[in-house]
mmCIF file of N, CA and C in Angstrom:
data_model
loop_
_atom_site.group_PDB
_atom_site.id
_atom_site.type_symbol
_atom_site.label_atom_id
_atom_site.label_comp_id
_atom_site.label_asym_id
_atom_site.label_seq_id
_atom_site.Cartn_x
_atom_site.Cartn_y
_atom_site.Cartn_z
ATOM 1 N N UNK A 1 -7.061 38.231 -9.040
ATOM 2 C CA UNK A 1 -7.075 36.915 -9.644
ATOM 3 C C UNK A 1 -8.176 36.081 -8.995
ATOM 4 N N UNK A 2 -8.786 35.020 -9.838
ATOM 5 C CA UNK A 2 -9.842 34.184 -9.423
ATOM 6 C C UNK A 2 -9.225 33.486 -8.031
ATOM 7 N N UNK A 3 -10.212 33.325 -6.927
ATOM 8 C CA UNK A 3 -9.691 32.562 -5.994
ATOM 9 C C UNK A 3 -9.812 30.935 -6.474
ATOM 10 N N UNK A 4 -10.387 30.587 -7.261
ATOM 11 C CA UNK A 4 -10.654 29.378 -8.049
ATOM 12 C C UNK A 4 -9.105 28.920 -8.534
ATOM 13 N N UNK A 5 -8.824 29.814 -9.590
ATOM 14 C CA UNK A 5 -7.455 29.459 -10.239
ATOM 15 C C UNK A 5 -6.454 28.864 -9.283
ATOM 16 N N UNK A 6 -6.398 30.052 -8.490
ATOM 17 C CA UNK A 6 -5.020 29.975 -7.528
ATOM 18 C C UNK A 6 -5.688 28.666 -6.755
ATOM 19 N N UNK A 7 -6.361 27.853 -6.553
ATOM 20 C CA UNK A 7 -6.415 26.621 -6.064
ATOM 21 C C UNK A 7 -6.334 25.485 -6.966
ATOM 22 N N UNK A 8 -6.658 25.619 -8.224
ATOM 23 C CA UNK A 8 -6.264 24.471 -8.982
ATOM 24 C C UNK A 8 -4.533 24.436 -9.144
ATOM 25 N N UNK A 9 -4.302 26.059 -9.229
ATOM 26 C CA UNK A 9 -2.910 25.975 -9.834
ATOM 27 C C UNK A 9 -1.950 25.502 -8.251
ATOM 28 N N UNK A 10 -2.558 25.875 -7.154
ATOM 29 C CA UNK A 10 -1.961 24.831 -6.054
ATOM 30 C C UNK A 10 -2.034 23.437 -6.312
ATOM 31 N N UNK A 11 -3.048 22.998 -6.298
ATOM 32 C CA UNK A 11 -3.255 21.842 -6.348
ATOM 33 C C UNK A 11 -2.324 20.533 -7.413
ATOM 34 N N UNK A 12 -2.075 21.583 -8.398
ATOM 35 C CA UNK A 12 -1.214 21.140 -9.675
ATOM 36 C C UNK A 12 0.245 21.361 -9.568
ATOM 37 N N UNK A 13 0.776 22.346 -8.434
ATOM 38 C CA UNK A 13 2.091 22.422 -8.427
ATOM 39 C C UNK A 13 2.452 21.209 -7.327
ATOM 40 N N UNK A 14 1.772 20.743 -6.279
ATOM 41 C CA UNK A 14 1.635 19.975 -5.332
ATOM 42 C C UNK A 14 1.405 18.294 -6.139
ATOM 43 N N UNK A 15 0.941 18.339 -7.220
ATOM 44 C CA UNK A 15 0.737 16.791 -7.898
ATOM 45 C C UNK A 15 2.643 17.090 -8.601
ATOM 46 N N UNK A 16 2.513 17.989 -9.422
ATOM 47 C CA UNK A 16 3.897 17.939 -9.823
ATOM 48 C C UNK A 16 4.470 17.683 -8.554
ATOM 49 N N UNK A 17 5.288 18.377 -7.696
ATOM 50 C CA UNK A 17 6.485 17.931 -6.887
ATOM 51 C C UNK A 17 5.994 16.225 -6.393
ATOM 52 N N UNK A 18 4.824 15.768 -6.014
ATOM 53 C CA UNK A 18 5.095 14.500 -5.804
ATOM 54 C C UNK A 18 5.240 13.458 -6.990
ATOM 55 N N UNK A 19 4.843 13.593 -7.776
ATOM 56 C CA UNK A 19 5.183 12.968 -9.389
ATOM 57 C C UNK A 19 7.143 13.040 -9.183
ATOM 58 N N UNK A 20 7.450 14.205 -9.095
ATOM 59 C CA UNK A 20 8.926 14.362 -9.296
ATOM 60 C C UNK A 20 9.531 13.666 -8.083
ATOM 61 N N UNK A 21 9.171 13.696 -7.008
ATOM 62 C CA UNK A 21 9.748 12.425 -5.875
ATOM 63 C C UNK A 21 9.416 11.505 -6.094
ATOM 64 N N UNK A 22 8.496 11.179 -6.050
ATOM 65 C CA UNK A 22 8.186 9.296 -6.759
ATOM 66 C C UNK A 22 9.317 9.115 -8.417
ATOM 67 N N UNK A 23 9.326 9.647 -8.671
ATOM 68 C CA UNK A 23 10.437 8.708 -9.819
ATOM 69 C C UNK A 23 11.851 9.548 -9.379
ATOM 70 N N UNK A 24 12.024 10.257 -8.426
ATOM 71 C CA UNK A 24 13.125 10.413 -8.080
ATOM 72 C C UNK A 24 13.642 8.925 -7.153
ATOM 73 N N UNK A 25 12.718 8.602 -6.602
ATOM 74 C CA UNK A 25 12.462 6.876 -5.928
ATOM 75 C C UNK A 25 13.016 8.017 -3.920
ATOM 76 N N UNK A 26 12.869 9.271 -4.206
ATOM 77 C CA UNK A 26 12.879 9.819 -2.664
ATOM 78 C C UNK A 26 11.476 10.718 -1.898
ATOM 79 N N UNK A 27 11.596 10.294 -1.026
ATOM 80 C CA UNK A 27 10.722 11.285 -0.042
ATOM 81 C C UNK A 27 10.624 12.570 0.246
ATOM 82 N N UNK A 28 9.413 13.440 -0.039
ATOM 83 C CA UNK A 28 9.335 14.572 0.504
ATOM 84 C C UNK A 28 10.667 15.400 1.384
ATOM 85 N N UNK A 29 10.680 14.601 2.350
ATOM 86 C CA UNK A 29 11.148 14.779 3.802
ATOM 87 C C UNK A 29 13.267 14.512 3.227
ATOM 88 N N UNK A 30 13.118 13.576 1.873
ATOM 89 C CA UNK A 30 14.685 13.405 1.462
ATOM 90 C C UNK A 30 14.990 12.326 2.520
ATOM 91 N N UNK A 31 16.264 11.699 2.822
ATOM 92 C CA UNK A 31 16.589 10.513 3.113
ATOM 93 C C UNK A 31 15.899 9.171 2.283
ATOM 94 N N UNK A 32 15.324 8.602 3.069
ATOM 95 C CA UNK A 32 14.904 7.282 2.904
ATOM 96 C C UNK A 32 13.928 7.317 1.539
ATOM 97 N N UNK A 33 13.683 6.109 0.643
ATOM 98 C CA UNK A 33 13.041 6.225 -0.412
ATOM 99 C C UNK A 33 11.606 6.158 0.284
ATOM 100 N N UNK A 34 11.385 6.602 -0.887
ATOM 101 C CA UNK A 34 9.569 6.807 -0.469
ATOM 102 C C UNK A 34 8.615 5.135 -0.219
ATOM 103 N N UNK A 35 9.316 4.345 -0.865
ATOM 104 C CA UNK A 35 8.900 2.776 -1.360
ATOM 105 C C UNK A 35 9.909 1.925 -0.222
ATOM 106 N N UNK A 36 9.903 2.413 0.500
ATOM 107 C CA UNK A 36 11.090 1.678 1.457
ATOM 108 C C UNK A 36 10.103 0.642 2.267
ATOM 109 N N UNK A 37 8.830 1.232 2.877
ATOM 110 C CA UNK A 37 7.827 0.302 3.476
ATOM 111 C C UNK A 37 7.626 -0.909 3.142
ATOM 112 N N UNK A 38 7.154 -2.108 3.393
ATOM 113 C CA UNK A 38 6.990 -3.012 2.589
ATOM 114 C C UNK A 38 5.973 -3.596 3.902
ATOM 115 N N UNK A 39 4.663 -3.762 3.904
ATOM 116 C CA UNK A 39 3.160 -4.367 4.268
ATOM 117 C C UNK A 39 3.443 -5.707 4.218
ATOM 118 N N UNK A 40 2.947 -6.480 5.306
ATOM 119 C CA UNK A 40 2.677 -7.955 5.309
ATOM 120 C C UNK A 40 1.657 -8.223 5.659
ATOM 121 N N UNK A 41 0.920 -9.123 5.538
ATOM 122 C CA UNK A 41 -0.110 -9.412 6.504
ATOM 123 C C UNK A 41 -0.058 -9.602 8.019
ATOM 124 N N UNK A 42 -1.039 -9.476 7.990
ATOM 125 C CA UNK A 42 -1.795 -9.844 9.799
ATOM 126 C C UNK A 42 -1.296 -10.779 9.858
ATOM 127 N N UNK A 43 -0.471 -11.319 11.257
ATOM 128 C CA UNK A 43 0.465 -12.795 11.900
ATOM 129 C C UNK A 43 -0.867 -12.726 12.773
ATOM 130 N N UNK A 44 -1.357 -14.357 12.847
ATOM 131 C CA UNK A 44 -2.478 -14.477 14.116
ATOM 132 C C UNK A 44 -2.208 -15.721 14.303
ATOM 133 N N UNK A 45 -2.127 -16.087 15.873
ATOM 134 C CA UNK A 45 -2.478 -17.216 16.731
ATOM 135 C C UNK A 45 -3.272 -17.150 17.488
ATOM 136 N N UNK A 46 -3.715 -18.757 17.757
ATOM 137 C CA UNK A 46 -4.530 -19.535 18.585
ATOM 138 C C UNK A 46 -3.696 -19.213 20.331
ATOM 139 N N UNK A 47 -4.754 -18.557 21.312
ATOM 140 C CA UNK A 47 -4.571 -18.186 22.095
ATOM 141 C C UNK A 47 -5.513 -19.060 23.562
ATOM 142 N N UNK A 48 -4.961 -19.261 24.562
ATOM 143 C CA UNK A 48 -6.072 -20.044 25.366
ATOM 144 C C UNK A 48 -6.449 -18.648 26.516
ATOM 145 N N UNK A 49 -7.854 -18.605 26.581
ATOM 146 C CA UNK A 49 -7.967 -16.935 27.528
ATOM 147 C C UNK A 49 -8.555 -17.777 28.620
ATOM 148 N N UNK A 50 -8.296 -16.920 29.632
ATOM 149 C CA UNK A 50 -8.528 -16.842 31.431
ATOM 150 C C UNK A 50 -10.062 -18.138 31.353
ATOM 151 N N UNK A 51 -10.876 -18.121 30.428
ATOM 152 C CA UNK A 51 -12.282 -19.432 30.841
ATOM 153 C C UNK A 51 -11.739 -20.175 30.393
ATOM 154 N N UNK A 52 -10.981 -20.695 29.594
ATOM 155 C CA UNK A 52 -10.819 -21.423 29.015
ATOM 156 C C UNK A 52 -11.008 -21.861 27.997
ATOM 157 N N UNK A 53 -11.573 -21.099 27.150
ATOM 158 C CA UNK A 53 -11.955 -21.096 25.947
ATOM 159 C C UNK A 53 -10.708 -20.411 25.092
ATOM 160 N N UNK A 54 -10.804 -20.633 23.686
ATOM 161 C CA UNK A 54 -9.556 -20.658 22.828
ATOM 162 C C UNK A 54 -10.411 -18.709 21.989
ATOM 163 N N UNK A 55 -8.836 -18.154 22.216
ATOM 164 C CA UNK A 55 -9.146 -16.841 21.627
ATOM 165 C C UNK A 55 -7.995 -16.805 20.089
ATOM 166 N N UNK A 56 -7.907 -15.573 19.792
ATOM 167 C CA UNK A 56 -7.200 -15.280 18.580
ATOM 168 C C UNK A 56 -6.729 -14.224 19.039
ATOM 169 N N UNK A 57 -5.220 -14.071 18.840
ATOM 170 C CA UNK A 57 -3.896 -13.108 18.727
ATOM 171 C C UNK A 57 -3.781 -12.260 17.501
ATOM 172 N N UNK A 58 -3.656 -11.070 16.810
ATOM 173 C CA UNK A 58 -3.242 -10.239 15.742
ATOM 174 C C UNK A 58 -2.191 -10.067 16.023
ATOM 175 N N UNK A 59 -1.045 -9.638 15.437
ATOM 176 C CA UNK A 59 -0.134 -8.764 15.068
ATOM 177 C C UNK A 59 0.110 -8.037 13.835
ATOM 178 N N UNK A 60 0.027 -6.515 13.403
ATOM 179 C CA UNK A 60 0.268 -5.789 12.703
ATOM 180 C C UNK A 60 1.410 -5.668 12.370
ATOM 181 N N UNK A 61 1.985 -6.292 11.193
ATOM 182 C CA UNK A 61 3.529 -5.926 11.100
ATOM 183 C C UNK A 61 4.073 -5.706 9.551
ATOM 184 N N UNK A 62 4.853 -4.678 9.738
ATOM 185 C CA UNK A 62 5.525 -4.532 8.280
ATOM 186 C C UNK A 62 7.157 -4.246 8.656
ATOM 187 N N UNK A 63 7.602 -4.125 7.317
ATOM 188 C CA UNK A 63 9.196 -4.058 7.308
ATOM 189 C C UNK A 63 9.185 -2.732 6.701
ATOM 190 N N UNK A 64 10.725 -2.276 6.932
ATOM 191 C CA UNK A 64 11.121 -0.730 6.518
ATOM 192 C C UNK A 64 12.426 -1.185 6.062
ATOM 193 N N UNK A 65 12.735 -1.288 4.618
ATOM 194 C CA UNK A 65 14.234 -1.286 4.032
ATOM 195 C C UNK A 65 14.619 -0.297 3.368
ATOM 196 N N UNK A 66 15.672 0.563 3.721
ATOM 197 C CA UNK A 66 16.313 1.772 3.541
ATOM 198 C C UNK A 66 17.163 1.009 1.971
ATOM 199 N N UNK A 67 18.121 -0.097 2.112
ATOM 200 C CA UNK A 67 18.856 -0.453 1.384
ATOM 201 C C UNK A 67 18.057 -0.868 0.370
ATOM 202 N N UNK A 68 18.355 -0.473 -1.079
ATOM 203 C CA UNK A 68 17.501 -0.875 -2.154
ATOM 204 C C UNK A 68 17.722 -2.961 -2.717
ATOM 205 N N UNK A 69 18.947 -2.873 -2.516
ATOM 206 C CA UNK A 69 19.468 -4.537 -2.682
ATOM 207 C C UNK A 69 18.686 -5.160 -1.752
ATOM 208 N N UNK A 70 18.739 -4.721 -0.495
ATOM 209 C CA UNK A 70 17.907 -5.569 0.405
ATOM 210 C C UNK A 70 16.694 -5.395 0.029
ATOM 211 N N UNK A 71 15.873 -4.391 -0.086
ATOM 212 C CA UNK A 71 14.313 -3.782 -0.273
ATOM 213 C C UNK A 71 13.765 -5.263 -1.134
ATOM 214 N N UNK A 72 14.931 -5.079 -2.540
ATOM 215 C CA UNK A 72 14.582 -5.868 -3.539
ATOM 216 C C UNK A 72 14.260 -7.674 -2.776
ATOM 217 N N UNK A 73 15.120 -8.053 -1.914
ATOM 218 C CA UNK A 73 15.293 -9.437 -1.148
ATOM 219 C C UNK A 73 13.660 -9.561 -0.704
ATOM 220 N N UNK A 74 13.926 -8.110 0.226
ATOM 221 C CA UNK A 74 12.585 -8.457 0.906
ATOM 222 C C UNK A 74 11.282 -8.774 0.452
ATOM 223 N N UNK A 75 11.368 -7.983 -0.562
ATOM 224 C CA UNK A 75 10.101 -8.127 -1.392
ATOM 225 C C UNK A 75 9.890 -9.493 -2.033
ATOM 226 N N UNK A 76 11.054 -10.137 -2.158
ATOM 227 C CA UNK A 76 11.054 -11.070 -2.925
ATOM 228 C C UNK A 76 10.639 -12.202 -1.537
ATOM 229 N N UNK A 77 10.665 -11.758 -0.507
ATOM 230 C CA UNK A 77 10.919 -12.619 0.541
ATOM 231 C C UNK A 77 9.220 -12.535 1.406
ATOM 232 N N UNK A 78 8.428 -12.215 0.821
ATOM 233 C CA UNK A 78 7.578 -11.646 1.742
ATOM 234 C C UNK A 78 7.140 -13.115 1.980
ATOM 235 N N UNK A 79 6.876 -13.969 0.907
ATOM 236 C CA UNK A 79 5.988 -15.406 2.164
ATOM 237 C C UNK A 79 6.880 -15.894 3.098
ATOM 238 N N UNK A 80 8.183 -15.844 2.996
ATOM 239 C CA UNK A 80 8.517 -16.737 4.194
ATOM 240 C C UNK A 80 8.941 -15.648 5.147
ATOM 241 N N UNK A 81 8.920 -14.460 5.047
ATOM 242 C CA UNK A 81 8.292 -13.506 6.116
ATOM 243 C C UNK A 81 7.447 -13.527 6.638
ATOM 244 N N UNK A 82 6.336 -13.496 6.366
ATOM 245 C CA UNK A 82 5.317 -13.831 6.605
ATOM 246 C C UNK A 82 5.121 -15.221 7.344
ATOM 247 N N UNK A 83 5.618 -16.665 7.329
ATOM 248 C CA UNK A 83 5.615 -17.754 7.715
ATOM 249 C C UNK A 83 6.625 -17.382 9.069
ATOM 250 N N UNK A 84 7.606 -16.680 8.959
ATOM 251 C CA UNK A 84 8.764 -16.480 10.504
ATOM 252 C C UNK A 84 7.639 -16.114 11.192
ATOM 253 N N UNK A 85 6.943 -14.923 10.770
ATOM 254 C CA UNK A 85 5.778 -13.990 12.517
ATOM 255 C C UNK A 85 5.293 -14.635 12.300
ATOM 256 N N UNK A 86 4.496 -15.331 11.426
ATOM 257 C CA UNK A 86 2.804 -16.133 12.144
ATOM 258 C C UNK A 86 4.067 -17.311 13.352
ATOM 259 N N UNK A 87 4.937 -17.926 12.593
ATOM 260 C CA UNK A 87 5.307 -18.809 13.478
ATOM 261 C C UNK A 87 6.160 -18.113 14.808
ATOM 262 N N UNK A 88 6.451 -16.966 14.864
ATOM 263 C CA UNK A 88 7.057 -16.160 16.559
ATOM 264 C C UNK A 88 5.544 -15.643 16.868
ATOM 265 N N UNK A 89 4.642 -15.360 16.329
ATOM 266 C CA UNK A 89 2.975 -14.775 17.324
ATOM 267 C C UNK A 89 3.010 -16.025 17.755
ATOM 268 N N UNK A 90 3.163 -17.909 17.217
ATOM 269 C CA UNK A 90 1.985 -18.387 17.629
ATOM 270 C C UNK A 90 2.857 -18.884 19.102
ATOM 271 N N UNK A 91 4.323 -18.818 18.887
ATOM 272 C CA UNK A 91 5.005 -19.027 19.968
ATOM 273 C C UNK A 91 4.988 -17.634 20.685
ATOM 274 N N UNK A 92 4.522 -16.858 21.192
ATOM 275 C CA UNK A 92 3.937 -15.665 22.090
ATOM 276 C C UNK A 92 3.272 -16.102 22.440
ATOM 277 N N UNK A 93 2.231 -16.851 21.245
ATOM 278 C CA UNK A 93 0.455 -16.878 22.292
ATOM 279 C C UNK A 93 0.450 -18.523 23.248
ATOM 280 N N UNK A 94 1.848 -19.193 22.941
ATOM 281 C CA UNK A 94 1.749 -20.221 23.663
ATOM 282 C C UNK A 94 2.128 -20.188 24.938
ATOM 283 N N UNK A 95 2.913 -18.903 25.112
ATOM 284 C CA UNK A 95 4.141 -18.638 26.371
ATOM 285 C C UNK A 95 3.197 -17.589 26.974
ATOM 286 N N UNK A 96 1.789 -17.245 26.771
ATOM 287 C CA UNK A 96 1.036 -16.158 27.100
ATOM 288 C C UNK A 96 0.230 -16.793 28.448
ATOM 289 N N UNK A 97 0.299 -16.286 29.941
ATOM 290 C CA UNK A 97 -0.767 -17.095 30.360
ATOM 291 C C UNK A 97 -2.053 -16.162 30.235
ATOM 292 N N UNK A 98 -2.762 -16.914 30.516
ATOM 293 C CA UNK A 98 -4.507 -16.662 30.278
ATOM 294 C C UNK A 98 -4.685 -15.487 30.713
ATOM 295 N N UNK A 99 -4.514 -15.299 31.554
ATOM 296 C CA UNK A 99 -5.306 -13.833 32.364
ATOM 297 C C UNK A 99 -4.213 -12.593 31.909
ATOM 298 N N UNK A 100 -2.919 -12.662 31.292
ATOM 299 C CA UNK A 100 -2.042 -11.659 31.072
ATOM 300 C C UNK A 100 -1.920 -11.302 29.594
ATOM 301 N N UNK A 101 -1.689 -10.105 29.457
ATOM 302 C CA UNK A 101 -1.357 -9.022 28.294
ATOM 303 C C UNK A 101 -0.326 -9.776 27.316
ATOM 304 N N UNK A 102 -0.087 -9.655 26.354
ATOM 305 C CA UNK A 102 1.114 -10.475 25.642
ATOM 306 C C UNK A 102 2.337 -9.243 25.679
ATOM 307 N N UNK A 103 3.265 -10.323 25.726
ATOM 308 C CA UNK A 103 4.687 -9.225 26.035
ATOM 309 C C UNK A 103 5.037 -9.208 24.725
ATOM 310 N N UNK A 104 4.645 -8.119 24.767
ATOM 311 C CA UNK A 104 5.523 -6.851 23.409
ATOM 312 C C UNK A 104 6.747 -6.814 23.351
ATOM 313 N N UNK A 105 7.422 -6.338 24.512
ATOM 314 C CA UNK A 105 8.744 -6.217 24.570
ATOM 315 C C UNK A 105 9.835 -7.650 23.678
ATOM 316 N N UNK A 106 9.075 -8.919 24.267
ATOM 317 C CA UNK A 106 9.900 -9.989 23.570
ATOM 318 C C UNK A 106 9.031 -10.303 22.174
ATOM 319 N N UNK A 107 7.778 -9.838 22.184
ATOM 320 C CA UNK A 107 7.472 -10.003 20.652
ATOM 321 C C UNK A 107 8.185 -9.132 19.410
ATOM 322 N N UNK A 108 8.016 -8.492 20.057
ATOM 323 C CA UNK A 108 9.327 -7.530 19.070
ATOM 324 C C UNK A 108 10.801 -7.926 18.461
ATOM 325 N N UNK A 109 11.186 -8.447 19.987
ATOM 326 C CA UNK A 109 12.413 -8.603 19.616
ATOM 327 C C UNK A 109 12.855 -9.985 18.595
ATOM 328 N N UNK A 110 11.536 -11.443 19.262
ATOM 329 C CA UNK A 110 11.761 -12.026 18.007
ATOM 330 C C UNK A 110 11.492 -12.199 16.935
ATOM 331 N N UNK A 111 10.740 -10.988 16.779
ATOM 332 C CA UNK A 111 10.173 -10.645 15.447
ATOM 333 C C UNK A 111 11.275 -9.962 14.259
ATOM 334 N N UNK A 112 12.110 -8.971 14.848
ATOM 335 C CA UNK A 112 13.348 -8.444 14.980
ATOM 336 C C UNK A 112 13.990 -9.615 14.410
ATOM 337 N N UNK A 113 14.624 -10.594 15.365
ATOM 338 C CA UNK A 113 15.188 -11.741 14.636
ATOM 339 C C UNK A 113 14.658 -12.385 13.633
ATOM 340 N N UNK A 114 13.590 -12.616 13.975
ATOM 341 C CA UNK A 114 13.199 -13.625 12.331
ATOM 342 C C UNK A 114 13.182 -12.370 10.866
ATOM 343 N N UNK A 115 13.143 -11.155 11.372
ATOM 344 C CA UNK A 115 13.589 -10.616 9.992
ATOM 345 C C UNK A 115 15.102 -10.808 9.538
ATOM 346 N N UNK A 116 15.444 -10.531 10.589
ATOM 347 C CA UNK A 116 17.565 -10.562 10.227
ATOM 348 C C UNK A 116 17.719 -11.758 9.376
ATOM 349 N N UNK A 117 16.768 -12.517 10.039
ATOM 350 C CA UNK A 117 17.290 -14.490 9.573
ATOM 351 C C UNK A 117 16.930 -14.466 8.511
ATOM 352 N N UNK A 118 15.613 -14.057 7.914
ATOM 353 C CA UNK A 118 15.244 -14.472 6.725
ATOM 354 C C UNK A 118 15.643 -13.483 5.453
ATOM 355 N N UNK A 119 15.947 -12.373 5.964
ATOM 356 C CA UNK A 119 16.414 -11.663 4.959
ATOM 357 C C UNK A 119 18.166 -11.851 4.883
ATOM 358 N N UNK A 120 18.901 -12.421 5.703
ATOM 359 C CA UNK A 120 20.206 -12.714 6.020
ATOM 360 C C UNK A 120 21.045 -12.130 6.196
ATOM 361 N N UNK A 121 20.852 -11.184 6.569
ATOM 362 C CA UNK A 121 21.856 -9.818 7.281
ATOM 363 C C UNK A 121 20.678 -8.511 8.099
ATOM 364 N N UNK A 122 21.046 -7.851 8.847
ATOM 365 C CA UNK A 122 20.557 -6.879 9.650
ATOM 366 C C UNK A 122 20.350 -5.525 8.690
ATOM 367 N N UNK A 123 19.233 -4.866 8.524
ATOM 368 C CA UNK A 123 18.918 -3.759 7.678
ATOM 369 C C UNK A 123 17.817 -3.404 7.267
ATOM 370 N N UNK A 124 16.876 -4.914 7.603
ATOM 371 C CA UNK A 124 15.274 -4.385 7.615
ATOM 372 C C UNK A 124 14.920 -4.084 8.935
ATOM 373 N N UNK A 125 14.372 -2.789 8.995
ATOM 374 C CA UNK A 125 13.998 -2.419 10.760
ATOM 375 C C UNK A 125 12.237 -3.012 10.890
ATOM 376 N N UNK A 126 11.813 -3.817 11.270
ATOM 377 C CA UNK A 126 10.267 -4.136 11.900
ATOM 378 C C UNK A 126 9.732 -3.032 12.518
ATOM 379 N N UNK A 127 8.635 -2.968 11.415
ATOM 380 C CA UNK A 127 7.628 -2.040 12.366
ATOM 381 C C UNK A 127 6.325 -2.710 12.958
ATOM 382 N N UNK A 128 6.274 -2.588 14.527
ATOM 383 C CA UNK A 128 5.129 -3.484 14.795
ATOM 384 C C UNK A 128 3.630 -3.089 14.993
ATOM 385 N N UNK A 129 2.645 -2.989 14.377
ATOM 386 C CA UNK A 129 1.322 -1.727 14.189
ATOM 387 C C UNK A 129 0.605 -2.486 15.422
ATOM 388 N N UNK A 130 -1.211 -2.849 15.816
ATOM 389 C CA UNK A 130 -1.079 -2.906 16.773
ATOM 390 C C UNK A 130 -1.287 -4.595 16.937
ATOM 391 N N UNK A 131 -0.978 -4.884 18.245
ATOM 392 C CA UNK A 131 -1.267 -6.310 19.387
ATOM 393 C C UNK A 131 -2.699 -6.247 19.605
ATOM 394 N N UNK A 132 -3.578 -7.416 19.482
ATOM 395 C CA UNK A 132 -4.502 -7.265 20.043
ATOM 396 C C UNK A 132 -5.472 -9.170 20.264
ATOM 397 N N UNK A 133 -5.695 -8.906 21.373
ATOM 398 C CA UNK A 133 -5.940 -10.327 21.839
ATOM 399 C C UNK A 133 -7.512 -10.360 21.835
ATOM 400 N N UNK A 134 -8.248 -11.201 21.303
ATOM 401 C CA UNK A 134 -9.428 -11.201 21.106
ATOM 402 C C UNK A 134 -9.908 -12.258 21.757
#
């Protein structure tokens, strides 16, 4: 057989099975839906660095909702998601002193909270991509 064929006809059994998970609304892998992710923008604050001059804070952050009722909230919820982290980064970058690293550990966690709050029950897990102080 053509070595040609047998690569399109891979290529085509591999578009089928993901066609058939995407409107199954599941993942490869099974569990969690494939659409469970949900992207926000970049949270950034005004930062004061070690000269004294004023820097800028990133945070990378998205949500992960397993529950489809919630998924639906969240989505519906993304600006004032979005308004909770910019407003917990800019309180990080105020509690940050100059010469030190920003603490992850408590950015997380009230990042963590302002999802619970705004979505109003516990079930979106925060994923935090990266920190970076400029």
């Amino acid at each position: 057989m053509d070595r040609r064929a047998m690569i399109g006809l891979a290529a085509l059994s591999t578009a089928v099975v993901a066609a058939e998970a995407e409107a199954s609304g599941k993942s490869e892998g099974g569990g969690a839906p494939a659409n469970a992710y949900i992207p926000l923008p970049t949270a950034t604050a005004t930062i004061l660095r070690r000269d004294g001059r004023r820097g800028v804070m990133t945070v990378e952050v998205g949500v992960d909702v397993a529950d489809q009722a919630l998924r639906l909230r969240a989505d519906q919820s993304k600006p004032r998601l979005s308004a909770a982290f910019n407003e917990v980064v800019r309180l990080a970058g105020e509690r940050m002193l100059p010469s030190a690293p920003p603490d992850v550990e408590w950015l997380s966690r009230a990042l963590q909270a302002a999802t619970d709050r705004v979505l109003g029950r516990p079930g979106g897990k925060l994923l935090l991509g990266t920190v970076m102080v400029v």
